[in-house]
Structure formats: C-alpha cells, structure tokens
Amino acid sequence: MERTIVIIGGSFNPPTNAHMMLAEITKKKINASYVLFVPAKISYMMEWKKYQNSDILSDDIRMQALESLENEWLKIERCELDGVVSGTSYETLNYIKNKYQTQWVYFAIGSDKLEEIPRWYNSEQLLKENKFIVIQRNHDDIQQILKESAFLKSHKESFIICDESDDSTQQISSTRVREEMCKGDYDEIIKMVPDSVYHIITNNINIQKQDE
C-alpha cells in the first residue's frame, strides 16, 4: 500500500506552534503516514519573500529547530535547502512523489497563501496534478477567497478545506516571533514556538549578545 504524505513548505524562520498545528490537523484530516516539513533555501526568502539578510535565521539554526521537532510521523525533507530541486512547489511535489514512491502526496497551506498560488511556477499544472489541504488562518473565509479568484475557482476540486483550526495559533507567525526576538521578549516568544525551538533560538540570541 502506498504511503500518504503531507508536505508543508516554507521558510520556517523559525518554526512555530502554527506550523505544528498545521502538521497535526492535516495528518489527521487524511490519515497521512508522514508529514514532511520542507524548508526553503535562503535565496527563496530573499527573492520571493523580500527578506533582508538580517531577517533570516541561519540554515544551521533553522535546521536545529526543525530537527528538534521530528518524531515517528513528522520528518524534515532537505531537497530544497540542499539544492536537489529548484524550490518551485511543482518540482518539489514531483521529486517527493518519486523519492517516496507514492502518488498520494498533498500540499498543506494556510488560507493566507491561497492568493499567492496563481503566481507560483507552473500553477496550472500544479493544481491539475495535485491536491491542496487548506487550513484557515487569520479567520479567513476560505470559500470566499476561492470564489473571488477566477483561477482558484476554476480549480476548486484541487482544494480540500479543513474546517478544524486552533484559535490560539491564528495570529502566530514566524514574523511575529522574529519581532519579539529583536526585542528580547522571551515571555512572548515562548507562547508562539514549541519548547525545543524556544531553547534553540533564545540560546542563539544570547550567543549573539555575547559576541557584540
């Protein structure tokens, strides 16, 4: 029997409780064998996300944080980070289907990413050949977002809407965590990231302060 896999891509800059919530809910939604976190390389963050160098945690810190979260069903896939694939979602999905020898690969995203999809590389084929699991973020009306975009509406069968959500993670983002890191507000940081990630990134803050 072929394994069922959920892919969650992103910068994980750093990974947060919202990433973990997305992993847990999507795994449950389709009874997945594995969830794969696929961290993007720095060039993607600078070119697509328009991050400045100062906004980006090093690959080493990001990977330490991600690897601290691995368990029997949650794994880290380095294909984009290591340059095995270009970093487009289309190529990454095809690579993972081939590597894990399964066609049952789903791409999980927060609803805040839906409007970006028409700009993604080969988006037409991407939606024709794959299924996306969409989790509500920021209390978005997912059905309304799909209706308002002619492109997304024409591919509505490609989306699996997951109604489950956790209000405690709705407003959590990696951006907010980095803002609190800059302030040194540990009380806020610990509310937004898993314990293992908290210890890794706060240790990094302390090392940077010692080096100044």
Short mmCIF file of C-alpha atoms in Angstrom, two decimals:
data_model
loop_
_atom_site.label_atom_id
_atom_site.label_comp_id
_atom_site.label_asym_id
_atom_site.label_seq_id
_atom_site.Cartn_x
_atom_site.Cartn_y
_atom_site.Cartn_z
CA MET A 1 0.00 0.00 0.00
CA GLU A 2 1.35 3.42 -0.98
CA ARG A 3 2.11 5.85 1.81
CA THR A 4 0.12 9.07 2.12
CA ILE A 5 2.27 12.14 2.65
CA VAL A 6 1.52 15.75 3.54
CA ILE A 7 4.07 18.39 2.51
CA ILE A 8 4.36 21.68 4.37
CA GLY A 9 6.79 24.08 2.73
CA GLY A 10 8.02 27.42 3.92
CA SER A 11 10.82 29.42 5.45
CA PHE A 12 10.36 28.04 9.00
CA ASN A 13 12.13 31.20 10.07
CA PRO A 14 11.66 29.95 12.81
CA PRO A 15 9.14 27.05 13.05
CA THR A 16 6.19 27.96 15.27
CA ASN A 17 3.22 26.41 17.05
CA ALA A 18 1.17 27.33 13.97
CA HIS A 19 3.38 25.05 11.83
CA MET A 20 2.87 22.22 14.33
CA MET A 21 -0.89 22.80 14.40
CA LEU A 22 -0.95 22.66 10.60
CA ALA A 23 1.00 19.39 10.65
CA GLU A 24 -1.21 17.74 13.26
CA ILE A 25 -4.53 18.78 11.73
CA THR A 26 -3.62 17.85 8.15
CA LYS A 27 -2.19 14.48 9.22
CA LYS A 28 -5.47 13.72 10.95
CA LYS A 29 -7.56 15.04 8.04
CA ILE A 30 -6.26 12.49 5.52
CA ASN A 31 -4.81 9.90 7.91
CA ALA A 32 -1.33 10.57 6.49
CA SER A 33 1.61 8.26 7.04
CA TYR A 34 4.01 11.18 7.26
CA VAL A 35 4.13 14.94 7.31
CA LEU A 36 7.22 16.47 5.72
CA PHE A 37 8.44 19.95 6.59
CA VAL A 38 10.31 21.24 3.52
CA PRO A 39 12.40 24.30 4.43
CA ALA A 40 13.18 26.77 1.65
CA LYS A 41 16.66 27.96 0.86
CA ILE A 42 17.77 31.48 1.74
CA SER A 43 17.67 32.69 -1.89
CA TYR A 44 13.92 31.94 -1.99
CA MET A 45 13.33 34.02 1.12
CA MET A 46 15.27 36.95 -0.28
CA GLU A 47 13.80 36.84 -3.81
CA TRP A 48 10.18 35.79 -3.12
CA LYS A 49 9.61 36.93 0.43
CA LYS A 50 11.83 40.01 0.05
CA TYR A 51 13.53 39.32 3.37
CA GLN A 52 16.70 41.15 4.26
CA ASN A 53 19.69 39.14 5.43
CA SER A 54 19.08 40.39 8.96
CA ASP A 55 15.57 38.87 8.87
CA ILE A 56 16.80 35.34 8.19
CA LEU A 57 17.95 32.81 10.74
CA SER A 58 20.92 30.79 9.52
CA ASP A 59 20.34 27.41 7.88
CA ASP A 60 22.05 25.86 10.88
CA ILE A 61 19.65 27.44 13.39
CA ARG A 62 16.59 26.68 11.24
CA MET A 63 17.64 23.05 10.81
CA GLN A 64 18.41 22.60 14.51
CA ALA A 65 14.95 23.96 15.32
CA LEU A 66 13.22 21.77 12.72
CA GLU A 67 15.10 18.60 13.62
CA SER A 68 14.15 19.08 17.27
CA LEU A 69 10.52 18.58 16.19
CA GLU A 70 10.96 15.28 14.33
CA ASN A 71 9.03 12.26 15.56
CA GLU A 72 7.70 8.99 14.14
CA TRP A 73 5.42 10.80 11.68
CA LEU A 74 6.97 14.26 11.29
CA LYS A 75 10.14 14.40 9.18
CA ILE A 76 12.34 17.08 7.61
CA GLU A 77 12.96 16.93 3.86
CA ARG A 78 16.03 18.93 2.75
CA CYS A 79 15.59 18.72 -1.04
CA GLU A 80 15.06 22.49 -1.49
CA LEU A 81 17.61 23.53 1.12
CA ASP A 82 20.29 21.31 -0.44
CA GLY A 83 19.52 22.41 -4.00
CA VAL A 84 18.34 18.98 -5.14
CA VAL A 85 15.32 20.76 -6.63
CA SER A 86 14.91 24.36 -7.76
CA GLY A 87 12.49 25.25 -4.98
CA THR A 88 9.28 25.52 -7.02
CA SER A 89 6.35 23.71 -5.44
CA TYR A 90 5.69 21.86 -8.70
CA GLU A 91 9.19 20.38 -8.86
CA THR A 92 9.28 19.63 -5.13
CA LEU A 93 6.00 17.70 -5.26
CA ASN A 94 7.17 15.62 -8.22
CA TYR A 95 10.51 14.93 -6.53
CA ILE A 96 8.81 13.72 -3.33
CA LYS A 97 6.36 11.51 -5.26
CA ASN A 98 9.32 9.86 -6.94
CA LYS A 99 11.52 9.62 -3.83
CA TYR A 100 8.82 8.08 -1.65
CA GLN A 101 7.25 6.08 -4.49
CA THR A 102 3.72 7.33 -3.94
CA GLN A 103 1.19 9.45 -5.80
CA TRP A 104 -0.63 10.23 -2.54
CA VAL A 105 1.14 13.50 -1.78
CA TYR A 106 -0.82 16.50 -0.53
CA PHE A 107 0.40 20.08 -0.17
CA ALA A 108 -0.82 21.77 3.03
CA ILE A 109 -1.09 25.55 3.21
CA GLY A 110 -2.67 28.20 5.38
CA SER A 111 -5.51 30.16 3.77
CA ASP A 112 -3.28 33.25 3.79
CA LYS A 113 -1.22 31.61 0.99
CA LEU A 114 -4.14 30.96 -1.38
CA GLU A 115 -3.90 34.26 -3.24
CA GLU A 116 -0.21 33.61 -3.99
CA ILE A 117 -0.84 30.36 -5.89
CA PRO A 118 -1.65 31.92 -9.31
CA ARG A 119 1.86 33.47 -9.25
CA TRP A 120 3.61 30.17 -8.49
CA TYR A 121 5.64 28.46 -11.19
CA ASN A 122 3.53 26.22 -13.47
CA SER A 123 0.50 26.88 -11.27
CA GLU A 124 -1.95 25.47 -13.83
CA GLN A 125 -0.31 22.04 -13.89
CA LEU A 126 0.38 22.23 -10.17
CA LEU A 127 -3.34 22.39 -9.41
CA LYS A 128 -4.34 19.92 -12.11
CA GLU A 129 -1.98 17.25 -10.82
CA ASN A 130 -2.10 17.80 -7.04
CA LYS A 131 -4.38 18.30 -4.07
CA PHE A 132 -4.03 21.11 -1.55
CA ILE A 133 -5.25 20.96 2.05
CA VAL A 134 -6.20 24.45 3.19
CA ILE A 135 -6.30 25.45 6.86
CA GLN A 136 -7.96 28.67 7.99
CA ARG A 137 -5.59 31.47 9.03
CA ASN A 138 -6.47 34.89 10.43
CA HIS A 139 -10.16 33.86 10.40
CA ASP A 140 -10.20 33.93 6.57
CA ASP A 141 -13.35 32.95 4.68
CA ILE A 142 -11.75 30.24 2.53
CA GLN A 143 -14.79 29.69 0.31
CA GLN A 144 -14.98 33.41 -0.41
CA ILE A 145 -11.27 33.58 -1.33
CA LEU A 146 -11.78 30.73 -3.81
CA LYS A 147 -14.87 32.38 -5.30
CA GLU A 148 -13.19 35.76 -5.76
CA SER A 149 -10.29 34.39 -7.82
CA ALA A 150 -11.29 33.13 -11.26
CA PHE A 151 -8.13 30.99 -11.37
CA LEU A 152 -8.66 29.37 -7.97
CA LYS A 153 -12.37 28.92 -8.62
CA SER A 154 -11.63 27.05 -11.85
CA HIS A 155 -9.54 24.58 -9.84
CA LYS A 156 -11.79 24.32 -6.78
CA GLU A 157 -11.70 20.50 -6.94
CA SER A 158 -7.98 20.67 -6.12
CA PHE A 159 -8.65 22.09 -2.65
CA ILE A 160 -9.58 20.17 0.47
CA ILE A 161 -10.84 22.64 3.03
CA CYS A 162 -10.06 21.68 6.59
CA ASP A 163 -12.52 23.33 8.96
CA GLU A 164 -10.59 22.39 12.07
CA SER A 165 -8.44 25.18 13.44
CA ASP A 166 -6.96 26.32 16.71
CA ASP A 167 -7.77 29.89 17.68
CA SER A 168 -4.67 30.04 19.86
CA THR A 169 -2.44 29.84 16.77
CA GLN A 170 -4.45 32.04 14.40
CA GLN A 171 -2.26 35.11 14.87
CA ILE A 172 1.08 33.31 15.33
CA SER A 173 3.65 33.80 12.59
CA SER A 174 7.41 33.50 12.16
CA THR A 175 7.48 37.26 11.54
CA ARG A 176 5.97 37.95 14.97
CA VAL A 177 8.48 35.61 16.60
CA ARG A 178 11.39 37.42 14.93
CA GLU A 179 10.00 40.76 16.08
CA GLU A 180 9.93 39.54 19.66
CA MET A 181 13.44 38.10 19.24
CA CYS A 182 14.66 41.57 18.29
CA LYS A 183 13.05 42.97 21.45
CA GLY A 184 14.37 40.12 23.57
CA ASP A 185 10.82 39.48 24.80
CA TYR A 186 11.19 35.87 25.94
CA ASP A 187 7.73 35.79 27.54
CA GLU A 188 6.10 36.38 24.15
CA ILE A 189 8.42 34.06 22.23
CA ILE A 190 7.66 31.05 24.45
CA LYS A 191 3.94 31.43 23.73
CA MET A 192 4.47 31.06 19.97
CA VAL A 193 7.01 28.27 19.49
CA PRO A 194 7.49 24.68 20.73
CA ASP A 195 9.73 24.34 23.78
CA SER A 196 12.62 22.79 21.86
CA VAL A 197 12.57 25.63 19.32
CA TYR A 198 12.39 28.20 22.12
CA HIS A 199 15.59 26.89 23.71
CA ILE A 200 17.44 26.85 20.38
CA ILE A 201 16.53 30.35 19.23
CA THR A 202 16.89 32.01 22.63
CA ASN A 203 20.30 30.40 23.04
CA ASN A 204 21.15 31.92 19.66
CA ILE A 205 20.02 35.35 20.91
CA ASN A 206 22.27 35.02 23.95
CA ILE A 207 25.27 33.98 21.84
CA GLN A 208 24.76 36.97 19.54
CA LYS A 209 24.64 39.31 22.56
CA GLN A 210 27.88 37.85 23.90
CA ASP A 211 29.55 38.41 20.52
CA GLU A 212 28.54 42.09 20.35
#
